[in-house]
Rosetta silent file (secondary structure, phi, psi, omega in degrees, C-alpha in Angstrom):
SEQUENCE: MARVLHLTYYTGPILTGKAVIRQGMLHEWLDIDPSSPIQKIARRIC
SCORE:     score description
SCORE:     0.000 S_00000001
   1 L     0.000  157.090 -177.420    0.000    0.000    0.000 S_00000001
   2 E  -139.063  162.140  179.102    1.117    3.577   -0.563 S_00000001
   3 L  -138.172  123.378 -178.317    0.296    7.070    0.588 S_00000001
   4 L   -81.612  127.802  179.244    0.808   10.176   -1.571 S_00000001
   5 L  -111.427  -38.027 -178.182    2.452   13.045    0.294 S_00000001
   6 E  -153.737  143.180 -178.290    3.713   15.393   -2.430 S_00000001
   7 E  -139.386  131.459  177.812    3.502   15.488   -6.209 S_00000001
   8 E  -127.310  131.839  176.696    5.346   17.752   -8.682 S_00000001
   9 E  -103.500  135.352  179.836    4.714   17.939  -12.445 S_00000001
  10 E  -115.345  158.549  179.031    7.543   19.011  -14.787 S_00000001
  11 L   -74.644  -23.106 -179.772    7.503   20.186  -18.409 S_00000001
  12 L  -115.873  171.751 -179.992   10.094   17.552  -19.406 S_00000001
  13 L   -75.736  152.731  173.776   10.593   13.848  -18.733 S_00000001
  14 L    51.616   57.567  176.180   12.367   12.465  -15.651 S_00000001
  15 L    61.301   28.715  177.035   12.421   15.653  -13.536 S_00000001
  16 L  -106.160  162.828 -179.408   13.703   17.865  -16.358 S_00000001
  17 L    84.136 -162.520 -175.197   12.340   21.192  -17.444 S_00000001
  18 L   -93.486  140.006  174.260   10.367   23.615  -15.361 S_00000001
  19 E   -72.285  122.627 -176.508    8.166   22.628  -12.407 S_00000001
  20 E  -105.202  -31.512  179.294    4.641   23.575  -13.469 S_00000001
  21 E  -140.656  133.950  173.345    2.420   22.217  -10.687 S_00000001
  22 E  -127.064  130.024 -179.407    3.210   21.286   -7.085 S_00000001
  23 E  -129.525  127.646  171.275    0.630   19.679   -4.863 S_00000001
  24 E  -101.497  128.780 -177.651    0.951   18.759   -1.219 S_00000001
  25 L  -152.334  159.118  176.788   -1.597   16.198   -0.151 S_00000001
  26 L  -137.907  108.905 -178.415   -2.167   13.449    2.334 S_00000001
  27 L  -103.290  167.893  170.800   -4.444   10.623    1.292 S_00000001
  28 L   -67.832  163.354  177.675   -5.566    7.467    2.992 S_00000001
  29 L   -63.318  133.708 -178.583   -3.504    4.353    2.301 S_00000001
  30 E  -124.864  149.774  173.340   -4.236    3.034   -1.199 S_00000001
  31 L   -67.789  143.668  179.060   -3.437   -0.224   -2.976 S_00000001
  32 L   -87.509  130.595  177.529   -0.615    0.140   -5.505 S_00000001
  33 L   -62.871  122.436 -177.674   -1.576   -0.625   -9.099 S_00000001
  34 L   -60.468  -20.531 -179.238    0.451   -3.744  -10.070 S_00000001
  35 L   -94.252    2.599 -176.816    1.137   -2.286  -13.548 S_00000001
  36 L   -89.071  154.879  175.865    2.555    1.028  -12.253 S_00000001
  37 H   -62.566  -30.583 -179.809    6.257    1.960  -11.990 S_00000001
  38 H   -62.456  -32.529 -179.368    5.724    2.689   -8.282 S_00000001
  39 H   -62.469  -40.450  179.274    4.907   -0.989   -7.694 S_00000001
  40 H   -63.980  -40.740  179.209    8.405   -2.016   -8.880 S_00000001
  41 H   -66.746  -48.193 -177.515   10.011    0.523   -6.519 S_00000001
  42 H   -61.777  -38.667 -179.589    7.834   -0.441   -3.552 S_00000001
  43 H   -63.014  -33.240 -179.841    8.528   -4.137   -4.061 S_00000001
  44 H   -78.035  -34.385 -174.244   12.277   -3.504   -3.816 S_00000001
  45 H  -101.451  -12.694 -179.259   12.260   -1.264   -0.738 S_00000001
  46 L  -100.718    0.000    0.000    9.376   -2.673    1.286 S_00000001
């Protein structure tokens, strides 16, 4: 499961370009989509 704390959108790929939107948020714990890139990261560190 995961919890989103902060999200930033950039004009370019992989944190390049200008930051266009920044959102701070705190959601309830959510299941991680098995097809998402976050799932691969979470599986390695959790």
